Each structure stands twice: as structure tokens, then as C-alpha cells.
Coordinates of C-alpha atoms and ligand atoms in Angstrom, one line a residue:
M1 CA 23.7 2.0 -31.2
S2 CA 20.1 3.1 -30.5
K3 CA 18.5 2.1 -27.3
G4 CA 15.7 -0.5 -27.1
K5 CA 12.1 0.7 -27.0
V6 CA 10.0 0.9 -23.9
L7 CA 6.4 -0.4 -23.9
L8 CA 4.3 1.8 -21.6
S9 CA 1.2 -0.2 -20.8
I10 CA -1.0 1.5 -18.3
T11 CA -4.7 1.2 -17.6
G12 CA -6.8 3.1 -15.0
F13 CA -5.1 6.5 -15.4
N14 CA -3.7 8.8 -18.1
P15 CA 0.0 7.9 -18.8
R16 CA 0.8 11.2 -20.6
R17 CA 3.4 12.5 -18.2
W18 CA 5.1 9.0 -17.9
Q19 CA 5.2 8.9 -21.7
E20 CA 6.7 12.5 -22.0
L21 CA 9.5 11.7 -19.5
L22 CA 10.4 8.3 -20.8
S23 CA 10.5 9.6 -24.4
A24 CA 13.3 12.0 -23.4
D25 CA 15.6 9.0 -23.5
R26 CA 14.0 6.1 -25.3
E27 CA 11.4 5.5 -28.0
V28 CA 8.1 4.7 -26.2
V29 CA 5.2 2.7 -27.6
L30 CA 1.8 2.3 -26.0
S31 CA 1.2 -1.1 -27.5
P32 CA 3.4 -3.6 -29.3
E33 CA 3.6 -3.5 -33.1
G34 CA 2.3 -7.0 -33.7
A35 CA 2.0 -9.5 -30.9
T36 CA 5.8 -10.4 -31.1
D37 CA 7.3 -7.0 -31.5
P38 CA 11.2 -7.6 -31.3
T39 CA 12.0 -3.9 -30.8
I40 CA 10.7 -3.7 -27.2
E41 CA 13.3 -4.3 -24.6
Y42 CA 11.6 -2.9 -21.5
A43 CA 8.1 -2.5 -20.3
V44 CA 6.7 0.1 -17.8
V45 CA 3.3 -1.1 -16.6
W46 CA 0.4 -0.5 -14.3
R47 CA -2.4 -3.1 -14.6
Q48 CA -1.4 -4.0 -18.2
P49 CA -4.0 -5.7 -20.4
A50 CA -3.8 -9.5 -20.3
N51 CA -1.3 -11.1 -22.7
V52 CA 0.3 -7.9 -23.8
L53 CA 3.8 -8.9 -22.5
K54 CA 3.7 -12.6 -23.2
N55 CA 5.3 -12.8 -26.7
L56 CA 7.9 -10.0 -26.7
P57 CA 11.1 -12.0 -27.6
N58 CA 13.6 -9.3 -26.6
L59 CA 11.9 -8.1 -23.4
K60 CA 14.7 -7.7 -20.7
A61 CA 12.7 -6.5 -17.7
I62 CA 9.3 -5.2 -16.5
F63 CA 9.2 -2.0 -14.4
S64 CA 6.2 -1.6 -12.1
V65 CA 4.9 2.0 -11.9
G66 CA 4.1 1.2 -8.2
A67 CA 5.6 -0.4 -5.2
G68 CA 3.1 -3.3 -5.4
V69 CA 3.3 -5.8 -8.3
D70 CA 0.0 -7.7 -7.8
H71 CA -1.4 -5.8 -10.7
I72 CA 1.3 -7.2 -13.0
L73 CA 1.3 -10.8 -11.7
A74 CA -2.5 -11.0 -11.9
D75 CA -1.8 -11.8 -15.6
R76 CA -0.5 -15.4 -15.6
T77 CA 1.0 -15.0 -19.0
V78 CA 3.6 -12.5 -17.8
P79 CA 7.0 -13.9 -19.1
D80 CA 9.7 -15.0 -16.8
V81 CA 11.9 -11.8 -17.0
P82 CA 13.0 -9.7 -14.0
I83 CA 10.3 -7.4 -12.5
V84 CA 11.5 -4.2 -10.8
R85 CA 9.2 -2.5 -8.3
V86 CA 9.3 1.1 -6.9
V87 CA 11.3 1.7 -3.8
A88 CA 11.8 5.5 -3.7
E89 CA 12.3 8.2 -1.1
N90 CA 9.4 10.3 -2.2
L91 CA 6.9 7.4 -2.3
T92 CA 8.1 6.3 1.2
Q93 CA 7.7 9.9 2.5
Y94 CA 4.1 10.1 1.2
M95 CA 3.2 6.8 2.9
T96 CA 4.9 7.8 6.1
E97 CA 2.8 11.0 6.1
Y98 CA -0.4 9.1 5.5
V99 CA 0.3 6.6 8.3
V100 CA 1.3 9.3 10.8
W101 CA -1.7 11.5 9.8
R102 CA -4.2 8.6 10.3
V103 CA -2.7 7.2 13.5
L104 CA -2.5 10.7 15.1
D105 CA -6.0 11.6 14.0
H106 CA -7.4 8.4 15.6
H107 CA -5.2 8.7 18.6
R108 CA -6.1 12.4 19.2
L109 CA -9.8 11.6 18.9
G110 CA -10.2 13.7 15.7
L111 CA -13.5 12.1 14.8
A112 CA -15.0 12.7 18.2
Y113 CA -13.9 16.3 18.3
R114 CA -15.2 17.0 14.7
T115 CA -18.5 15.6 15.8
Q116 CA -18.5 17.8 18.9
Q117 CA -17.6 20.8 16.8
K118 CA -20.6 20.3 14.5
R119 CA -22.8 20.4 17.6
K120 CA -20.9 23.3 19.2
V121 CA -20.1 21.1 22.2
W122 CA -17.2 22.3 24.4
R123 CA -16.0 19.1 26.2
E124 CA -12.6 17.8 26.8
L125 CA -12.3 14.1 26.2
P126 CA -9.9 11.7 28.1
Q127 CA -6.7 11.4 26.2
R128 CA -4.3 8.4 26.2
T129 CA -0.6 8.9 25.8
A130 CA 1.3 7.6 22.8
A131 CA 3.4 5.6 25.2
D132 CA 0.2 3.7 26.3
T133 CA -0.7 3.0 22.7
S134 CA 0.7 0.1 20.6
V135 CA 0.6 0.5 16.8
G136 CA 1.1 -2.8 15.0
I137 CA 2.4 -2.6 11.5
M138 CA 1.6 -5.6 9.3
G139 CA 4.4 -5.6 6.6
L140 CA 7.7 -4.3 7.9
G141 CA 9.2 -3.7 4.5
A142 CA 10.4 -0.4 2.9
L143 CA 7.2 1.4 3.7
G144 CA 6.4 -0.3 7.0
R145 CA 9.9 0.4 8.4
A146 CA 9.8 4.1 7.6
A147 CA 6.3 4.4 9.1
A148 CA 7.5 2.5 12.2
A149 CA 10.5 4.9 12.6
A150 CA 8.2 8.0 12.4
L151 CA 5.8 6.5 14.9
L152 CA 8.6 5.6 17.3
S153 CA 9.8 9.2 17.1
L154 CA 6.4 10.3 18.3
G155 CA 6.5 8.1 21.3
F156 CA 4.2 5.2 20.3
R157 CA 5.0 1.7 21.1
V158 CA 5.4 -0.1 17.8
N159 CA 5.0 -3.8 16.9
G160 CA 5.9 -5.2 13.5
W161 CA 4.8 -8.4 11.7
S162 CA 6.5 -9.8 8.6
R163 CA 7.2 -13.1 6.9
S164 CA 10.7 -13.3 8.3
G165 CA 10.1 -11.5 11.6
G166 CA 13.2 -9.5 10.8
S167 CA 14.3 -7.1 13.6
M168 CA 14.2 -3.3 13.9
E169 CA 15.6 -1.3 16.7
G170 CA 12.8 -0.1 19.1
V171 CA 10.2 -2.3 17.5
S172 CA 8.8 -5.6 18.9
T173 CA 8.9 -7.8 15.9
F174 CA 6.9 -11.0 15.1
G175 CA 7.2 -13.4 12.2
G176 CA 5.0 -15.7 10.2
E177 CA 1.9 -17.6 11.2
A178 CA 3.2 -18.4 14.7
G179 CA 3.8 -14.7 15.4
L180 CA 0.5 -13.4 14.2
T181 CA -1.7 -13.9 17.2
P182 CA 0.8 -12.6 19.7
F183 CA 1.4 -9.6 17.4
L184 CA -2.4 -8.8 17.2
N185 CA -2.9 -9.4 20.9
A186 CA -0.4 -6.7 21.7
T187 CA -1.7 -4.2 19.1
D188 CA -4.3 -1.4 19.7
M189 CA -4.0 0.2 16.3
L190 CA -3.4 -2.0 13.3
V191 CA -1.6 -0.5 10.2
V192 CA -1.7 -2.7 7.2
L193 CA 1.2 -2.3 4.7
L194 CA 1.4 -5.8 3.3
P195 CA 1.7 -6.7 -0.4
L196 CA -1.2 -8.6 -2.0
T197 CA 0.0 -12.2 -2.6
P198 CA -1.7 -15.6 -2.5
A199 CA -0.6 -15.8 1.2
T200 CA -2.0 -12.5 2.2
R201 CA -5.3 -12.2 0.3
G202 CA -8.2 -11.7 2.6
I203 CA -6.0 -11.8 5.7
V204 CA -7.7 -8.8 7.4
D205 CA -11.0 -10.5 8.2
Y206 CA -13.3 -10.5 11.2
G207 CA -11.3 -13.3 13.0
L208 CA -8.1 -11.3 12.7
L209 CA -9.7 -8.1 13.9
R210 CA -11.2 -9.9 16.9
Q211 CA -7.6 -10.7 18.1
L212 CA -6.6 -7.1 18.4
R213 CA -6.3 -5.6 21.9
R214 CA -9.2 -3.6 23.1
Q215 CA -8.0 -1.7 26.1
N216 CA -10.6 -0.4 28.7
G217 CA -13.4 -1.6 26.5
H218 CA -12.4 0.6 23.6
G219 CA -12.5 -1.0 20.2
A220 CA -9.2 -1.2 18.2
T221 CA -8.4 0.9 15.2
L222 CA -7.6 -0.3 11.6
V223 CA -5.6 1.6 9.0
N224 CA -5.2 -0.1 5.6
A225 CA -3.0 1.5 3.0
G226 CA -1.7 -1.8 1.5
R227 CA -4.1 -3.4 -0.9
G228 CA -7.9 -3.7 -0.7
R229 CA -8.1 -7.4 -1.3
L230 CA -6.1 -8.0 1.8
Q231 CA -9.3 -7.1 3.7
K232 CA -12.9 -8.2 3.7
D233 CA -14.9 -4.9 3.5
D234 CA -18.0 -6.6 5.1
D235 CA -16.0 -8.0 8.0
I236 CA -14.8 -4.4 8.7
L237 CA -18.3 -3.1 8.8
R238 CA -19.4 -6.0 11.1
A239 CA -16.4 -5.3 13.4
L240 CA -17.3 -1.6 13.6
E241 CA -20.9 -2.4 14.4
D242 CA -20.2 -4.8 17.3
G243 CA -17.4 -2.7 18.9
T244 CA -14.5 -4.9 17.8
L245 CA -13.3 -1.9 15.9
R246 CA -13.7 1.7 17.1
E247 CA -12.7 3.4 13.9
A248 CA -11.0 2.7 10.6
S249 CA -9.0 4.6 7.9
L250 CA -9.1 2.9 4.6
D251 CA -7.2 3.9 1.5
V252 CA -7.8 0.7 -0.4
F253 CA -10.9 -1.5 -1.0
E254 CA -11.8 -4.9 -2.3
V255 CA -13.3 -3.2 -5.4
E256 CA -11.8 0.1 -6.6
P257 CA -13.3 2.6 -7.1
L258 CA -15.3 1.9 -4.0
P259 CA -18.8 1.2 -5.2
K260 CA -21.4 3.9 -4.4
T261 CA -23.4 1.2 -2.7
S262 CA -20.7 0.3 -0.1
G263 CA -21.6 1.0 3.5
L264 CA -18.1 2.1 4.1
W265 CA -18.7 5.5 2.3
S266 CA -21.2 6.7 4.8
H267 CA -20.1 4.9 8.0
P268 CA -19.6 7.6 10.6
R269 CA -16.4 6.0 12.0
V270 CA -14.7 5.3 8.7
F271 CA -12.3 7.6 6.9
V272 CA -12.1 6.9 3.2
T273 CA -9.4 8.0 0.7
P274 CA -9.3 6.9 -2.9
H275 CA -6.1 4.8 -3.0
A276 CA -4.1 8.0 -2.6
A277 CA -1.9 7.3 0.4
A278 CA 1.3 7.2 -1.7
V279 CA 1.1 8.2 -5.3
S280 CA 3.8 7.2 -7.9
D281 CA 5.1 10.6 -9.2
P282 CA 6.7 10.2 -12.6
N283 CA 8.7 13.3 -12.0
H284 CA 10.6 11.4 -9.3
L285 CA 10.4 7.9 -10.7
V286 CA 11.1 8.0 -14.4
G287 CA 14.7 9.2 -14.1
P288 CA 15.8 6.3 -11.9
M289 CA 13.9 3.9 -14.1
L290 CA 15.8 5.1 -17.3
A291 CA 19.1 5.0 -15.4
Q292 CA 18.4 1.4 -14.4
M293 CA 17.6 0.5 -18.0
D294 CA 20.9 2.0 -19.2
A295 CA 22.9 0.4 -16.4
H296 CA 21.3 -3.0 -17.1
D297 CA 22.2 -2.6 -20.8
S298 CA 25.8 -2.1 -19.7
G299 CA 25.7 -5.3 -17.6
A300 CA 24.8 -4.0 -14.2
P301 CA 22.3 -5.9 -12.1
L302 CA 18.8 -4.5 -11.6
E303 CA 17.7 -3.2 -8.2
N304 CA 14.5 -3.7 -6.2
L305 CA 13.7 -7.0 -7.9
V306 CA 10.6 -8.9 -7.1
D307 CA 10.8 -12.4 -5.8
R308 CA 8.3 -14.0 -8.1
T309 CA 7.9 -17.1 -6.0
A310 CA 6.8 -15.0 -3.0
G311 CA 4.8 -12.6 -5.2
Y312 CA 6.3 -9.3 -3.9
Ligands
NDP401 P1 8.1 -4.6 0.8 O1 8.2 -5.7 -0.2 O2 9.3 -3.8 1.0 O3 7.6 -5.1 2.2 C1 6.6 -6.1 2.3 C2 6.5 -6.5 3.8 O4 5.4 -7.4 3.9 C3 7.8 -7.3 4.2 O5 8.1 -7.0 5.6 C4 7.4 -8.7 4.1 O6 8.0 -9.6 5.0 C5 5.9 -8.6 4.5 N1 5.2 -9.8 4.0 C6 5.0 -10.2 2.7 N2 4.3 -11.3 2.6 C7 4.0 -11.7 3.9 C8 3.3 -12.7 4.5 N3 2.7 -13.7 3.8 N4 3.2 -12.7 5.9 C9 3.8 -11.8 6.6 N5 4.5 -10.7 6.1 C10 4.6 -10.7 4.8 O7 6.9 -3.7 0.3 P2 6.7 -2.1 0.5 O8 6.8 -1.8 2.0 O9 7.4 -1.3 -0.4 O10 5.1 -1.9 0.1 C11 4.1 -2.7 0.7 C12 2.8 -2.6 -0.1 O11 2.2 -1.3 0.1 C13 2.9 -2.7 -1.6 O12 3.0 -4.1 -1.9 C14 1.6 -2.1 -2.1 O13 0.6 -3.1 -2.2 C15 1.2 -1.1 -1.0 N6 1.3 0.2 -1.4 C16 0.1 1.0 -1.4 C17 0.1 2.3 -1.8 C18 -1.1 3.2 -1.7 O14 -1.1 4.3 -2.2 N7 -2.1 2.7 -1.0 C19 1.4 2.9 -2.3 C20 2.5 2.1 -2.3 C21 2.5 0.8 -1.9 P3 9.6 -9.8 4.9 O15 10.2 -8.5 5.5 O16 9.9 -11.0 5.8 O17 10.0 -10.0 3.5
OXD402 C1 1.7 1.2 -5.3 C2 0.4 1.9 -5.3 O1 1.7 0.0 -5.3 O2 0.3 3.1 -5.7 O3 2.7 1.9 -5.4 O4 -0.6 1.3 -4.8

């Protein structure tokens, strides 16, 4: 019996490699043949056009090309079938590298030394130890936990905030609304690895940044590699201007691509990357996706399912 077709519905980047790899095992279509195409059994999507999934009578599951699923659920017509998100070693490794890179650069005064180098200034700056620095990770899930483990191994103190407040060895964990202020008050460097959901949208605002610890009069540091709409770009600029924040590394923004008019591009204490912290590599991800489709067809449960009521 032939396998059901895969709808590959991608906007924002060229899906050619995804198509090639998926086609090795299943027929792939880039749009349904008619609004109610019965031949499509699986969808692989990134920011699919609105309504494209809504009337597929034999759709068994939707696979997100990324770890986040806000781009799928933004379309309210997405049918009530299981949604599978990416949890993969190579994506986790990329994110861990990004977090360690940015935390170490801020911690070891990379910005100040680069500025000195431009001016040919030979001056040693006072250096804090990792053990004196608390990194607080908002979102202690697959990515947050891996980043926490790497930071612990470098000697940082690590705090973690999540919905459940679930524990992790070596990490001071905090949960829910009640845990947020104590978590922030004990954090010098904030790393945001939350999903974008109705509960987290806009959470990284000026009021939240004010609650971070600012030791010895130094502003705190922000690293956001979660989602742009978790943060208020203007509040970050304000916090940088009044000393609430010392520096920021931002991989994600309220509007992407970051508009040329944004003050974040040229701010001397902001490090910008174009939503590149952890890319979804089809060479690593398509094989497991196809294997899950086959296993599901044989009756096995799907893995890495999204809890639609929570939105992640
Ligand atoms: P997980 O679902 O594994 O973890 C999410 C974490 O966030 C969990 O600890 C969860 O709490 C916590 N959380 C969710 N909602 C809330 C809330 N309302 N209050 C407090 N904590 C909350 O996700 P991943 O770690 O795999 O990925 C995290 C996000 O990273 C993705 O959703 C995506 O947006 C982003 N991402 C960005 C990339 C980039 O290149 N910039 C690449 C890949 C992902 P609990 O543990 O209690 O469930
Ligand atoms: C993801 C992303 O969610 O790339 O995986 O942002």
C-alpha cells in the first residue's frame, strides 16, 4: 500500500532541501490539490498560509519544522490533529553554543575590549568570576536545560524559571507567577528560552527588566533567543539608556526581519543576530520525521507532542 502524501507548507525560506529529503520516502506536495485534498496525511510546516490545513479530511498530524509552534497556532483554523515539534540533539547543541557564546562574551567584557582595541587602548578591566555571576534561564525545557548544564560546567550559578518550577540538579528553580520576582531578583544575566504563548507574549518588558539584580551598580544583561514577541523592543532600548541593562544579545525581535529603522541595529551595547541561534537543519530532522510518520502509520504514538491548551 502506498504511503500517504506530505504537504510541505513553508513561507519565509526556500524549502527545496526539505522537499528533496522528504520525497525520498513519500510523495510531497507544496499545496493541496483542491481545498479538501484527501490524499494528504501529514503536513510539515513553517508559518503556513492561513486556512491551508483546515479542510484536509485525512490529515493525521502536523510536524513543525522548528522547536516552536507559535507560527502554526497563529492560524486559528488549524485542525485538531496532533502537532509534533522539533526536539533534536543538533538543534539543542546549536542553541547551547549560542547561549554559552553570548553569556561568555558579556561576562568576559567582549564589548568593552573590542571598543578598547578599536582605540588601541591597553587596559585591563576588572573581571568578575563565573561563580559570582548568576545566569537566570526563563524556560527550563529541552533547550533551557541543556544551556543550564553547559553554564553550570563553566562555573556559573544558574537559576531557572518555568511554568511548573520543575527541578534540575545544581540549578535554583522557580515556578509560575509567584516565582518570577524572586527568580529575577537573583539573576544578573537573563537568558530567555521561552515559547511564545498567550501567557508569555510581551513578558520581557521594562517592569520585568527592572527586577533583575544589578550588582555593584552594573546593569544586568539580557539574552533573548526564544521569540521576539516575548519582548518589547522599545522597553529594552529604554532599559539600556537608563542603566537598567548593561548589554543585550538579541536573536529575535518583535518584527522580523528587524526593520532598518530599529534603534537596536545601531545601539553600541546590543549584539544582533538574525534569528539564527539554532537553525533547523533538514539533513538532521527529516529522517526522524519520516520515521515518526511510518511508526505512527503502524500504530505507534507520536513523540514530542504539543500541548495545544498550553500552546507549546
Ligand atoms: P520546551 O517546550 O521544551 O520548554 C519550554 C519551557 O518554557 C518549559 O520549561 C516551560 O515550563 C516554560 N514555559 C512555557 N510557558 C511558560 C509560562 N507561561 N511561564 C513560565 N514558563 C513557561 O521548549 P524548547 O526548550 O524546546 O524551546 C523553547 C523555545 O525556543 C521554542 O518555543 C522557540 O520559540 C525557541 N527557539 C528559538 C530558536 C532560535 O533560533 N532563536 C530555535 C529553537 C527554538 P514547564 O517546564 O513547566 O513546561
Ligand atoms: C524554532 C526556531 O522554533 O528556529 O526552532 O525558531
